[in-house]
Amino acid sequence: MCKVIAIANQKGGVAKTTTAMNLGIGLANKGHKVLLIDNDPQGSLSICMGYKDPDSLELTIVDVIEKIVNEEDIPEGFAIMHHSENVDLLPSNIGLSAAEVSLVNVMSRELVLRDYVEQIKDQYSYIIIDCMPSLGVMTVNALACADTCLIPCAAAFLPVKGLQALLKTIYTVKRRLNSKLEIEGILLTMVDKRTNYAKEIIAEVNEVYGKSLRVLPTEIPLSIRASETSAMSKSIYEYDPKGRVASAYSELTDFVADNS
Ligand code: ADP
Ligand code: MG
């Protein structure tokens, strides 16, 4: 069985991409076969995974979308890259912006990614989709094919307002397109426990959402080492294995694996 997890929050800079990469590699380290899908035209996940110039990549998610829309066969391994820490990556680049716009004229435009995922999911135990910072068609595509949605939330600014719009989208997708969709939980990221502000935000998130949603028990600490990994093409487990962020992501990985 394959579990598909969409990592979404329309706010940028809340550690979606960092979480996608370190959860994906965390699951791979536990022996699972993992595909990471970069679903953001900024290609940040592709960059973090070592493809520093994603716009020069020959094949990306854009080509996959094109094939699905044209109802063409997708050859095995099409557009998939392999990272040395044992995960596969479907990369993305700026072309996804235009592809997203052109989907407007496509029938069942919200289900294009699901078509693809259905074709490849028997090859993986986990597929993790790193969403772009918007609630547009491609994010809806990710939610429409996901089993769960993981919501990273930076404890650095007030996240409560933005979450309402995301939750509304999730519930609409669940009602109309994907009844199996569940919320994996809210993951607090960039937590600086030394500040009262972080503590206030955590208290507020728990107060507002704690009853209706799961606020995950793991919190990802704020750490310079974590921010440095983006440029290193490696996970936090390789870059700073003894650090607090590595152990937090490893704890998150255990939680997600146990919850599957
Ligand atoms: P998003 O995908 O939501 O836009 P990113 O994962 O790209 O967010 O993270 C935004 C920035 O914050 C990046 O520069 C990243 O390296 C940094 N970052 C991520 N996690 C942490 C952390 N735990 N501590 C400090 N910086 C972090
Ligand atoms: Mg990102």
Tab-separated table of C-alpha atoms in Angstrom, residues 112-198:
chain	number	residue	atom	x	y	z
A	112	VAL	CA	-4.419	15.287	-13.557
A	113	LEU	CA	-1.900	14.526	-10.823
A	114	ARG	CA	-4.153	11.787	-9.466
A	115	ASP	CA	-4.081	10.099	-12.874
A	116	TYR	CA	-0.296	10.074	-12.714
A	117	VAL	CA	-0.061	8.981	-9.092
A	118	GLU	CA	-2.465	6.102	-9.728
A	119	GLN	CA	-0.128	4.865	-12.465
A	120	ILE	CA	3.016	4.812	-10.360
A	121	LYS	CA	1.864	4.317	-6.791
A	122	ASP	CA	2.393	0.556	-6.706
A	123	GLN	CA	6.145	1.222	-7.032
A	124	TYR	CA	6.325	3.255	-3.807
A	125	SER	CA	5.354	3.021	-0.157
A	126	TYR	CA	5.224	6.802	0.196
A	127	ILE	CA	4.693	9.639	-2.244
A	128	ILE	CA	5.280	13.073	-0.770
A	129	ILE	CA	4.093	16.129	-2.656
A	130	ASP	CA	5.707	19.480	-1.903
A	131	CYS	CA	3.084	22.110	-2.749
A	132	MET	CA	3.573	25.663	-3.902
A	133	PRO	CA	2.578	28.590	-1.690
A	134	SER	CA	-0.901	29.013	-3.170
A	135	LEU	CA	-4.264	27.301	-3.143
A	136	GLY	CA	-4.419	27.145	-6.943
A	137	VAL	CA	-5.177	24.288	-9.306
A	138	MET	CA	-1.928	22.380	-8.715
A	139	THR	CA	-2.357	22.448	-4.939
A	140	VAL	CA	-5.916	21.202	-5.390
A	141	ASN	CA	-4.451	18.475	-7.655
A	142	ALA	CA	-2.137	17.418	-4.825
A	143	LEU	CA	-4.977	17.354	-2.296
A	144	ALA	CA	-7.175	15.462	-4.741
A	145	CYS	CA	-4.745	12.549	-4.857
A	146	ALA	CA	-3.455	12.594	-1.280
A	147	ASP	CA	-4.358	10.314	1.583
A	148	THR	CA	-3.318	12.969	4.046
A	149	CYS	CA	-2.258	16.591	4.168
A	150	LEU	CA	0.549	17.665	6.456
A	151	ILE	CA	0.453	21.356	7.314
A	152	PRO	CA	3.742	22.950	8.360
A	153	CYS	CA	3.197	26.112	10.342
A	154	ALA	CA	6.052	28.407	11.282
A	155	ALA	CA	5.913	29.478	14.893
A	156	ALA	CA	7.528	32.713	13.834
A	157	PHE	CA	4.450	34.685	12.853
A	158	LEU	CA	0.780	34.401	13.484
A	159	PRO	CA	-0.340	31.470	11.363
A	160	VAL	CA	-3.903	31.247	12.515
A	161	LYS	CA	-5.592	33.379	9.877
A	162	GLY	CA	-3.971	31.762	6.855
A	163	LEU	CA	-4.888	28.337	8.084
A	164	GLN	CA	-8.622	29.000	7.732
A	165	ALA	CA	-8.383	29.336	3.951
A	166	LEU	CA	-6.260	26.200	3.675
A	167	LEU	CA	-8.637	24.171	5.835
A	168	LYS	CA	-11.601	25.371	3.783
A	169	THR	CA	-9.869	24.186	0.607
A	170	ILE	CA	-9.027	20.837	2.207
A	171	TYR	CA	-12.625	20.275	3.301
A	172	THR	CA	-13.980	21.275	-0.117
A	173	VAL	CA	-11.588	18.879	-1.852
A	174	LYS	CA	-12.589	16.151	0.590
A	175	ARG	CA	-16.286	16.740	-0.106
A	176	ARG	CA	-16.100	17.061	-3.857
A	177	LEU	CA	-13.054	15.200	-5.107
A	178	ASN	CA	-11.380	12.954	-2.555
A	179	SER	CA	-13.426	11.602	0.323
A	180	LYS	CA	-10.452	9.684	1.772
A	181	LEU	CA	-8.428	12.855	2.383
A	182	GLU	CA	-7.463	13.294	6.033
A	183	ILE	CA	-5.335	15.850	7.803
A	184	GLU	CA	-2.096	14.302	9.022
A	185	GLY	CA	-1.711	17.227	11.368
A	186	ILE	CA	-0.271	20.659	11.911
A	187	LEU	CA	3.502	20.582	12.222
A	188	LEU	CA	4.970	23.502	14.114
A	189	THR	CA	8.261	24.485	12.527
A	190	MET	CA	11.060	26.962	13.242
A	191	VAL	CA	10.158	26.851	16.892
A	192	ASP	CA	12.384	28.995	19.066
A	193	LYS	CA	11.465	27.968	22.578
A	194	ARG	CA	13.602	30.741	24.047
A	195	THR	CA	11.063	33.342	22.961
A	196	ASN	CA	7.726	33.986	24.593
A	197	TYR	CA	6.336	34.765	21.170
A	198	ALA	CA	6.867	31.197	19.975
